[in-house]
Coordinates of C-alpha atoms in Angstrom, one line a residue:
M1 CA -27.6 -9.0 121.2
I2 CA -29.4 -8.3 124.4
T3 CA -31.9 -11.0 125.7
T4 CA -33.1 -9.2 128.9
S5 CA -35.0 -5.9 128.9
V6 CA -33.8 -4.3 132.1
R7 CA -30.8 -5.0 134.2
A8 CA -30.8 -4.9 138.0
G9 CA -29.4 -1.9 139.9
F10 CA -32.1 0.7 139.8
V11 CA -35.7 0.8 140.9
T12 CA -38.2 3.0 139.1
V13 CA -42.0 3.5 139.2
A14 CA -43.3 3.7 135.6
L15 CA -46.6 5.5 135.3
V16 CA -47.6 5.4 131.6
L17 CA -51.1 6.4 130.8
G18 CA -52.1 6.7 127.1
G19 CA -48.7 7.9 126.1
L20 CA -48.4 10.6 128.9
A21 CA -47.2 10.2 132.4
A22 CA -49.6 10.5 135.3
T23 CA -49.3 14.0 136.6
P24 CA -46.7 14.3 139.4
A25 CA -46.2 17.3 141.6
Q26 CA -44.9 20.4 139.8
A27 CA -41.1 20.8 140.2
D28 CA -41.4 24.1 142.1
D29 CA -43.5 22.4 144.8
L30 CA -40.9 19.7 145.6
P31 CA -38.5 19.7 148.5
T32 CA -35.1 21.4 148.3
D33 CA -32.5 19.5 146.4
E34 CA -29.7 18.0 148.4
C35 CA -27.4 16.7 145.6
P36 CA -23.8 17.4 146.5
A37 CA -22.2 20.3 144.6
G38 CA -19.4 19.6 142.2
Y39 CA -18.3 19.4 138.5
R40 CA -20.4 17.2 136.3
A41 CA -17.2 16.0 134.6
D42 CA -15.8 13.9 137.4
F43 CA -16.4 10.2 137.1
N44 CA -14.3 9.2 140.2
G45 CA -15.0 12.2 142.4
D46 CA -11.4 13.2 142.9
G47 CA -12.0 16.8 142.0
F48 CA -10.3 16.7 138.6
A49 CA -12.1 17.1 135.3
D50 CA -12.5 13.9 133.3
S51 CA -13.8 13.3 129.7
V52 CA -15.2 10.4 127.8
V53 CA -14.7 9.9 124.0
A54 CA -16.7 7.3 122.0
D55 CA -15.6 5.3 119.0
P56 CA -18.8 3.6 118.0
Y57 CA -17.1 2.1 114.9
A58 CA -14.3 0.4 116.8
T59 CA -13.7 -3.3 116.4
V60 CA -14.0 -5.1 119.8
A61 CA -13.1 -8.8 120.2
G62 CA -13.2 -9.2 116.4
H63 CA -16.6 -7.6 116.0
T64 CA -16.5 -4.7 113.6
Q65 CA -18.4 -1.5 114.6
A66 CA -19.2 -2.9 118.0
G67 CA -18.0 0.3 119.7
R68 CA -16.1 1.4 122.7
L69 CA -15.6 4.3 125.1
V70 CA -12.2 5.7 126.1
V71 CA -12.3 7.4 129.5
L72 CA -9.7 10.1 130.1
Y73 CA -9.3 11.0 133.8
G74 CA -8.0 14.3 135.0
D75 CA -5.2 14.6 137.5
A76 CA -3.3 17.1 139.6
D77 CA -1.9 19.1 136.6
G78 CA -5.3 20.6 136.3
R79 CA -5.9 19.8 132.6
V80 CA -9.0 18.0 131.4
G81 CA -8.5 14.4 130.8
E82 CA -4.7 14.2 131.1
G83 CA -4.4 11.5 133.7
A84 CA -5.1 7.8 133.6
R85 CA -7.0 6.3 130.7
E86 CA -9.2 3.2 130.3
V87 CA -11.4 1.5 127.8
L88 CA -15.0 0.4 128.4
T89 CA -16.9 -2.0 126.1
Q90 CA -20.0 -4.1 126.3
G91 CA -19.4 -7.4 127.9
A92 CA -17.5 -6.1 130.9
D93 CA -19.2 -7.2 134.2
A94 CA -20.2 -3.7 135.1
I95 CA -21.4 -2.8 131.6
G96 CA -23.4 -5.8 130.6
G97 CA -24.5 -7.0 127.2
G98 CA -21.8 -8.1 124.8
P99 CA -19.9 -6.6 121.8
E100 CA -21.5 -7.6 118.5
T101 CA -20.9 -6.5 114.9
G102 CA -22.7 -3.3 114.1
D103 CA -24.0 -2.4 117.6
R104 CA -22.2 1.0 117.6
F105 CA -22.0 1.3 121.4
G106 CA -21.4 5.0 122.1
F107 CA -23.2 6.4 119.1
A108 CA -24.8 8.9 121.5
L109 CA -23.5 10.1 124.8
S110 CA -24.7 12.3 127.7
V111 CA -23.2 12.8 131.2
A112 CA -24.8 13.8 134.5
D113 CA -24.7 12.7 138.1
I114 CA -28.0 10.8 137.7
D115 CA -28.0 8.9 141.1
C116 CA -26.9 12.0 143.0
D117 CA -23.9 10.4 144.6
G118 CA -21.3 12.9 143.7
F119 CA -19.9 10.8 140.8
T120 CA -20.6 11.7 137.2
D121 CA -22.5 8.9 135.2
V122 CA -22.6 8.4 131.5
V123 CA -25.7 7.6 129.4
V124 CA -24.7 5.6 126.4
G125 CA -26.9 5.1 123.3
T126 CA -26.5 2.0 121.2
P127 CA -29.2 2.5 118.5
Y128 CA -28.1 -0.5 116.4
E129 CA -28.3 -3.0 119.3
D130 CA -30.3 -6.2 118.5
L131 CA -32.7 -7.1 121.3
G132 CA -33.2 -10.8 120.9
S133 CA -34.1 -11.4 117.3
T134 CA -35.2 -7.8 116.8
V135 CA -32.6 -6.2 114.6
D136 CA -31.4 -2.6 115.3
S137 CA -34.1 -1.9 117.9
G138 CA -31.6 -0.1 120.1
W139 CA -30.7 0.0 123.7
V140 CA -29.5 2.6 126.3
Q141 CA -27.2 2.0 129.2
I142 CA -26.4 4.2 132.2
V143 CA -22.8 3.5 133.3
W144 CA -22.3 4.5 136.9
G145 CA -19.4 6.6 138.2
A146 CA -17.6 5.6 141.5
A147 CA -14.5 6.4 143.5
S148 CA -12.6 3.6 141.6
G149 CA -13.7 4.9 138.2
L150 CA -16.4 4.9 135.6
G151 CA -18.1 1.6 135.2
T152 CA -17.3 0.4 138.7
G153 CA -20.3 1.8 140.6
G154 CA -22.5 -1.2 140.1
V155 CA -24.0 -2.9 137.0
A156 CA -25.0 -0.5 134.3
R157 CA -28.8 0.0 134.1
G158 CA -30.2 -1.0 130.7
V159 CA -33.2 0.8 129.2
S160 CA -35.3 -0.2 126.2
K161 CA -38.7 0.9 124.8
R162 CA -40.3 -1.8 126.8
D163 CA -39.5 0.2 129.9
F164 CA -41.9 2.9 128.5
G165 CA -44.6 0.4 127.9
A166 CA -43.9 0.4 124.2
P167 CA -43.2 -2.6 122.0
I168 CA -39.8 -3.0 120.5
R169 CA -39.5 -3.3 116.7
A170 CA -36.8 -3.7 114.2
N171 CA -35.0 -0.5 113.2
D172 CA -36.4 1.6 116.0
Q173 CA -32.9 2.9 116.7
F174 CA -33.7 3.6 120.3
G175 CA -30.8 5.6 121.7
Y176 CA -29.9 7.4 118.5
A177 CA -30.0 10.6 120.5
V178 CA -29.8 11.0 124.3
D179 CA -29.7 14.0 126.7
T180 CA -30.0 14.3 130.4
Q181 CA -29.9 17.0 133.1
E182 CA -29.5 16.4 136.8
D183 CA -30.0 18.6 139.8
W184 CA -32.3 20.9 137.8
T185 CA -32.1 24.6 138.6
D186 CA -30.2 24.0 141.9
G187 CA -33.1 23.3 144.1
A188 CA -36.2 23.0 141.9
T189 CA -36.2 19.2 142.2
G190 CA -36.0 17.0 145.1
A191 CA -33.3 14.6 146.3
P192 CA -32.2 12.0 145.7
N193 CA -32.2 11.1 142.0
A194 CA -33.3 14.4 140.5
Y195 CA -32.9 14.2 136.8
V196 CA -34.5 14.2 133.4
L197 CA -33.5 11.7 130.7
A198 CA -34.7 12.0 127.1
I199 CA -34.1 9.2 124.5
G200 CA -34.7 9.6 120.8
S201 CA -35.9 6.6 118.7
P202 CA -36.2 8.2 115.2
G203 CA -36.7 4.9 113.4
S204 CA -39.8 4.0 115.3
D205 CA -43.0 3.5 113.4
V206 CA -46.0 5.4 114.7
N207 CA -49.6 4.3 113.8
G208 CA -48.4 2.7 110.6
H209 CA -46.1 5.5 109.6
D210 CA -42.5 4.1 109.0
D211 CA -39.7 6.0 110.7
A212 CA -42.1 8.7 112.0
G213 CA -40.1 8.8 115.3
W214 CA -40.7 8.5 119.0
V215 CA -39.1 10.0 122.2
G216 CA -39.1 8.5 125.7
V217 CA -38.7 10.8 128.7
E218 CA -37.8 9.6 132.2
T219 CA -38.2 12.1 135.1
A220 CA -37.1 11.5 138.6
V221 CA -37.8 13.5 141.8
D222 CA -37.5 12.6 145.5
G223 CA -36.5 9.0 144.9
G224 CA -39.3 8.0 142.4
S225 CA -39.5 8.2 138.7
N226 CA -42.0 8.5 135.9
R227 CA -41.8 7.6 132.3
F228 CA -43.8 8.7 129.3
S229 CA -43.4 8.7 125.5
V230 CA -44.1 11.4 123.0
T231 CA -44.8 11.3 119.3
Q232 CA -46.3 13.8 116.9
D233 CA -49.6 11.9 117.4
T234 CA -49.6 12.5 121.2
P235 CA -52.5 14.7 122.2
G236 CA -51.4 18.3 122.8
V237 CA -48.3 17.9 120.6
A238 CA -48.2 19.9 117.4
G239 CA -48.1 18.2 114.1
A240 CA -48.8 14.6 113.0
A241 CA -46.7 11.5 112.7
E242 CA -45.7 11.0 109.1
A243 CA -43.5 8.5 107.4
G244 CA -39.9 9.5 107.5
D245 CA -40.1 12.4 109.9
R246 CA -37.5 10.9 112.2
F247 CA -38.8 12.7 115.3
G248 CA -36.2 12.2 118.0
A249 CA -33.1 12.3 115.7
A250 CA -31.9 15.0 118.1
V251 CA -33.0 15.8 121.7
A252 CA -32.1 18.5 124.2
V253 CA -33.2 18.9 127.8
G254 CA -33.6 22.5 129.0
Q255 CA -36.0 25.2 129.9
F256 CA -37.6 26.7 126.8
R257 CA -41.3 27.5 127.0
G258 CA -42.7 26.1 130.3
A259 CA -43.1 27.6 133.7
T260 CA -40.0 28.8 135.5
G261 CA -38.5 25.9 137.4
T262 CA -39.9 23.2 135.2
I263 CA -38.2 21.2 132.4
D264 CA -38.8 20.9 128.7
V265 CA -37.4 18.7 126.0
A266 CA -36.5 20.0 122.5
V267 CA -37.0 17.3 119.8
G268 CA -35.5 17.6 116.3
S269 CA -37.4 16.1 113.3
P270 CA -34.9 16.8 110.5
N271 CA -36.9 15.0 107.9
E272 CA -40.2 16.6 108.7
D273 CA -42.2 17.7 105.6
V274 CA -43.4 21.3 106.1
G275 CA -46.5 21.4 104.0
S276 CA -45.5 20.0 100.6
V277 CA -41.8 20.8 101.2
T278 CA -40.0 17.5 101.8
D279 CA -37.4 17.1 104.6
A280 CA -37.5 20.7 105.5
G281 CA -37.3 19.8 109.2
S282 CA -38.9 21.1 112.5
V283 CA -38.2 21.2 116.2
T284 CA -40.9 20.5 118.8
I285 CA -40.7 21.8 122.4
V286 CA -42.3 19.3 124.7
Q287 CA -42.9 21.6 127.7
D288 CA -43.7 21.3 131.4
I289 CA -42.8 17.6 131.5
Y290 CA -43.4 17.5 135.3
D291 CA -47.0 18.5 134.8
E292 CA -49.0 17.8 131.6
P293 CA -46.7 17.8 128.6
T294 CA -47.7 19.7 125.5
G295 CA -45.7 20.5 122.4
A296 CA -45.2 23.5 120.2
A297 CA -43.5 23.2 116.9
Y298 CA -41.0 25.5 115.1
D299 CA -39.8 25.5 111.5
Q300 CA -38.4 28.0 109.0
N301 CA -42.0 29.1 108.2
S302 CA -42.7 30.0 111.8
P303 CA -43.3 33.7 112.6
G304 CA -40.0 35.5 113.2
V305 CA -37.8 32.7 112.0
P306 CA -35.6 34.0 109.2
G307 CA -35.6 32.2 105.8
V308 CA -38.2 29.8 104.5
A309 CA -38.7 26.1 104.7
E310 CA -37.1 24.4 101.7
A311 CA -36.6 20.8 100.6
G312 CA -33.7 19.1 102.3
D313 CA -32.9 21.9 104.8
R314 CA -33.0 19.4 107.7
F315 CA -33.9 22.0 110.3
G316 CA -33.4 20.3 113.7
R317 CA -30.6 17.9 112.6
S318 CA -28.6 19.2 115.6
L319 CA -29.5 20.9 118.9
A320 CA -27.6 22.6 121.7
D321 CA -28.9 24.5 124.7
I322 CA -27.6 26.4 127.7
R323 CA -29.2 28.4 130.5
V324 CA -27.4 31.4 131.9
A325 CA -29.0 33.2 134.8
S326 CA -32.7 33.6 133.8
T327 CA -32.1 33.2 130.0
S328 CA -32.1 30.0 128.0
H329 CA -30.4 29.7 124.6
L330 CA -31.4 27.1 122.0
A331 CA -29.4 26.6 118.8
V332 CA -30.9 24.6 116.0
G333 CA -28.6 23.3 113.2
V334 CA -29.9 23.4 109.6
P335 CA -27.0 21.9 107.7
G336 CA -28.9 21.3 104.5
E337 CA -29.8 25.0 104.1
D338 CA -29.1 26.3 100.6
I339 CA -27.5 29.8 100.6
G340 CA -28.1 31.3 97.2
S341 CA -26.8 28.8 94.7
A342 CA -24.7 27.0 97.4
R343 CA -26.4 23.8 98.2
N344 CA -26.2 22.3 101.7
A345 CA -24.1 25.3 102.8
G346 CA -25.9 25.2 106.2
S347 CA -27.2 27.6 108.8
V348 CA -27.9 27.9 112.5
Q349 CA -31.0 29.3 114.0
L350 CA -30.9 30.8 117.5
F351 CA -33.8 31.1 120.0
T352 CA -33.9 32.6 123.5
A353 CA -36.3 32.1 126.3
T354 CA -36.5 34.4 129.3
G355 CA -39.0 35.9 131.7
V356 CA -40.8 35.1 134.9
P357 CA -43.1 33.4 135.6
L358 CA -43.5 32.1 132.0
N359 CA -40.9 31.8 129.3
T360 CA -41.5 32.7 125.7
L361 CA -39.2 31.0 123.1
S362 CA -38.3 33.8 120.7
P363 CA -36.4 33.5 117.4
R364 CA -33.2 35.4 117.3
T365 CA -30.4 35.6 114.7
G366 CA -30.0 33.1 111.9
L367 CA -26.3 32.5 111.2
T368 CA -24.6 31.5 108.0
Q369 CA -21.2 32.0 106.6
N370 CA -22.6 34.8 104.5
T371 CA -23.8 36.7 107.7
A372 CA -22.0 40.0 108.1
G373 CA -19.1 39.6 110.5
V374 CA -18.8 35.8 110.0
S375 CA -15.6 34.5 108.4
G376 CA -15.7 32.5 105.2
V377 CA -18.2 32.2 102.4
A378 CA -21.2 29.9 102.2
E379 CA -20.3 27.1 99.8
S380 CA -22.0 23.9 98.6
G381 CA -21.5 21.0 101.0
D382 CA -20.1 23.1 103.9
L383 CA -22.8 21.7 106.3
F384 CA -22.4 24.7 108.6
G385 CA -24.3 23.7 111.8
D386 CA -24.1 20.0 111.4
R387 CA -22.8 19.9 115.0
L388 CA -23.3 22.4 117.8
A389 CA -22.2 23.0 121.4
F390 CA -22.4 25.7 124.0
A391 CA -19.5 26.8 126.3
P392 CA -20.8 28.1 129.6
P393 CA -19.4 31.2 131.5
T394 CA -17.0 30.3 134.3
T395 CA -14.9 32.1 136.9
G396 CA -12.2 33.9 135.0
D397 CA -14.0 33.6 131.7
R398 CA -17.5 35.0 131.8
V399 CA -18.3 34.6 128.1
T400 CA -21.0 32.3 126.9
R401 CA -20.1 30.9 123.5
L402 CA -21.8 29.0 120.7
V403 CA -19.5 26.5 118.9
V404 CA -20.5 25.6 115.3
G405 CA -19.0 22.6 113.4
V406 CA -18.5 23.0 109.6
P407 CA -17.2 19.6 108.8
G408 CA -17.7 19.9 105.0
E409 CA -15.8 23.2 104.7
D410 CA -13.2 23.2 102.0
A411 CA -10.6 25.2 103.9
A412 CA -7.1 24.5 102.6
A413 CA -8.4 21.2 101.2
A414 CA -11.8 19.6 100.2
D415 CA -13.9 18.6 103.3
S416 CA -11.0 19.4 105.7
G417 CA -13.5 21.2 107.9
L418 CA -13.4 24.0 110.4
V419 CA -15.1 25.2 113.6
Q420 CA -16.4 28.7 114.3
V421 CA -16.9 30.1 117.8
F422 CA -19.4 32.9 118.6
P423 CA -19.7 34.9 121.8
I424 CA -23.4 34.8 122.3
T425 CA -23.7 38.5 123.2
N426 CA -21.4 39.6 120.4
L427 CA -21.8 37.3 117.4
D428 CA -19.6 39.6 115.3
D429 CA -16.6 38.7 117.4
E430 CA -16.3 35.2 115.8
T431 CA -13.2 33.0 115.9
T432 CA -12.4 30.4 113.3
L433 CA -10.4 27.3 114.1
R434 CA -8.8 24.9 111.7
Q435 CA -6.1 22.3 112.0
D436 CA -3.6 24.8 110.6
S437 CA -4.6 27.4 113.2
S438 CA -1.8 28.4 115.6
G439 CA -1.2 25.7 118.2
V440 CA -3.8 23.3 116.9
P441 CA -2.3 19.8 116.5
G442 CA -2.6 18.1 113.1
A443 CA -2.5 19.1 109.5
V444 CA -5.1 20.1 107.0
D445 CA -5.9 17.3 104.6
A446 CA -8.8 16.6 102.3
G447 CA -11.5 14.6 104.0
D448 CA -10.4 15.3 107.6
R449 CA -13.8 16.7 108.5
F450 CA -12.5 18.7 111.5
G451 CA -15.5 19.5 113.6
A452 CA -17.5 16.3 112.9
S453 CA -18.2 16.3 116.6
L454 CA -18.0 18.9 119.4
A455 CA -18.2 19.1 123.2
V456 CA -17.1 21.5 125.9
V457 CA -15.8 20.2 129.2
T458 CA -15.4 22.4 132.2
G459 CA -13.3 21.6 135.2
P460 CA -12.1 23.6 138.3
T461 CA -9.0 24.9 136.4
E462 CA -9.6 24.4 132.7
K463 CA -12.5 24.8 130.3
A464 CA -11.8 23.1 127.0
L465 CA -13.4 22.8 123.6
L466 CA -13.1 19.2 122.3
V467 CA -13.2 18.9 118.5
G468 CA -13.6 15.5 117.0
V469 CA -11.7 14.5 113.8
P470 CA -12.7 10.9 113.5
D471 CA -11.7 10.8 109.8
D472 CA -8.3 12.5 110.2
V473 CA -6.1 11.4 107.3
D474 CA -2.8 11.6 109.3
H475 CA -4.3 9.6 112.2
P476 CA -6.5 6.9 110.6
G477 CA -7.8 5.8 114.0
G478 CA -9.2 9.3 114.6
M479 CA -8.3 12.1 117.0
V480 CA -9.7 14.7 119.3
N481 CA -8.3 18.3 119.4
V482 CA -8.4 19.9 122.9
I483 CA -8.6 23.7 122.7
P484 CA -8.7 25.5 126.1
F485 CA -10.9 28.5 126.6
S486 CA -9.4 29.1 130.0
G487 CA -6.8 27.9 132.4
G488 CA -3.7 29.0 130.4
F489 CA -2.9 25.5 129.1
E490 CA -1.6 24.5 125.7
R491 CA -3.7 23.3 122.8
R492 CA -3.2 19.5 122.4
A493 CA -4.7 16.3 121.0
W494 CA -5.8 12.9 122.0
V495 CA -4.8 10.2 119.5
P496 CA -5.2 6.4 119.9
G497 CA -1.8 4.9 120.6
Q498 CA -0.2 8.1 121.6
G499 CA 0.2 9.9 125.0
G500 CA -1.3 7.0 126.9
V501 CA -4.5 6.9 124.9
P502 CA -5.3 3.3 124.3
A503 CA -4.6 2.1 120.7
G504 CA -7.1 0.3 118.5
G505 CA -9.3 3.2 117.4
S506 CA -11.4 3.2 114.2
R507 CA -13.2 6.6 114.3
F508 CA -12.0 7.8 117.8
G509 CA -13.9 11.1 118.5
A510 CA -17.0 10.3 116.5
T511 CA -19.0 11.1 119.6
L512 CA -18.2 13.5 122.4
A513 CA -20.0 14.6 125.5
S514 CA -20.1 18.1 127.1
A515 CA -19.8 18.3 130.8
G516 CA -19.2 20.7 133.6
R517 CA -20.9 23.7 135.2

């Protein structure tokens, strides 16, 4: 339980007017960014690639599902996360709060160098945190990186809905989804503290509509910051707040529709009703957030989007984005999509945005396991697209890849799961990974749900795909498979109690965070 609304350690200027921020200068007009260059996967600034793995269901000090983070530092061998390890929980001096039953600290994660000091920071969502007597209202903390490690760079900054001028209520689930970008477009924003932070609160009630959903956005340029909130009742935003929409269940910060050099936020509403079709789902692009935000909505009835909105599709359950050169890619997970008679087989819808001076977000391919060139067959309960991640191009590996989690796949056993990897410019050249794939640690067992979480971490010498298997049968505390895309290193796994990874896991790997340029 948290009894204070904001912890010391960061000063902001909140300008909240009728749900929208007062208009700051457009990002393109701001001074040149001076944030130090480096990899956004380096919590202690030593030049080696680090990772953070959350176990939001871990027992801490006797409190079940209090949650913890395991930090895996890189070292001189060049591999991601193969150096020292440490555990972070609420209650530590630099974290604040206190571990309590059901908090689920680490339910959502995002990483960025938010304070522009050369050390990667971690945004931690704890959507089931009680604030005072308000149950499950949710809380977000920014845990600072520093030379001596994550969580040693000053007291973590706490954020709640109060900081956006909004009342906190029971079951808001503030922090259910988080995403952040720092140092936007390498010069489009000013220094210091150039970042955008988006926080989803899908359990928020809006104008009397239960669980309609709400999103808070914090933007910072040139040392100051602004905050505003967005719902489907915000003027200029498409749609209308309705009970059960869960607007904010997924968020992604990127550049999708707005002017070049500005920033947008994609917001998933997986339980949105499209017309009379229940829980079909939609995605709203809140664009030009440095100017006067507006929002355009997309669903499976939008022009150019393949398929049709159907009950229970859950379009927008997951989101992933990447910008390569002047093109942005947005992937939308639709895990409840029925393919023929196969219920909840799942699909992924791709969009691209390109062009100067304005971007147009255009529907691209819709992927399923029945798409020509894709391995496997769409089957009931596969949940293709339940989790998504992009792997960026890097030196020595210039391929941009989309990674799709299929945790309900019946591979060699029911719900054992798999992951499929698609080069974005050649979707036919897909690779399938399972726990019985060559070199992948572990064994295929019913209920493993391999691919229940995904991330890609890029360091100076290795780019690795992280695949969470929090329900692994052979490792009841959970595990994470580490599958290199580059660097020439072996496939390996992180398992609580093995290889220096701290013991005590419950569902280790339930949440992962992508990082790195």
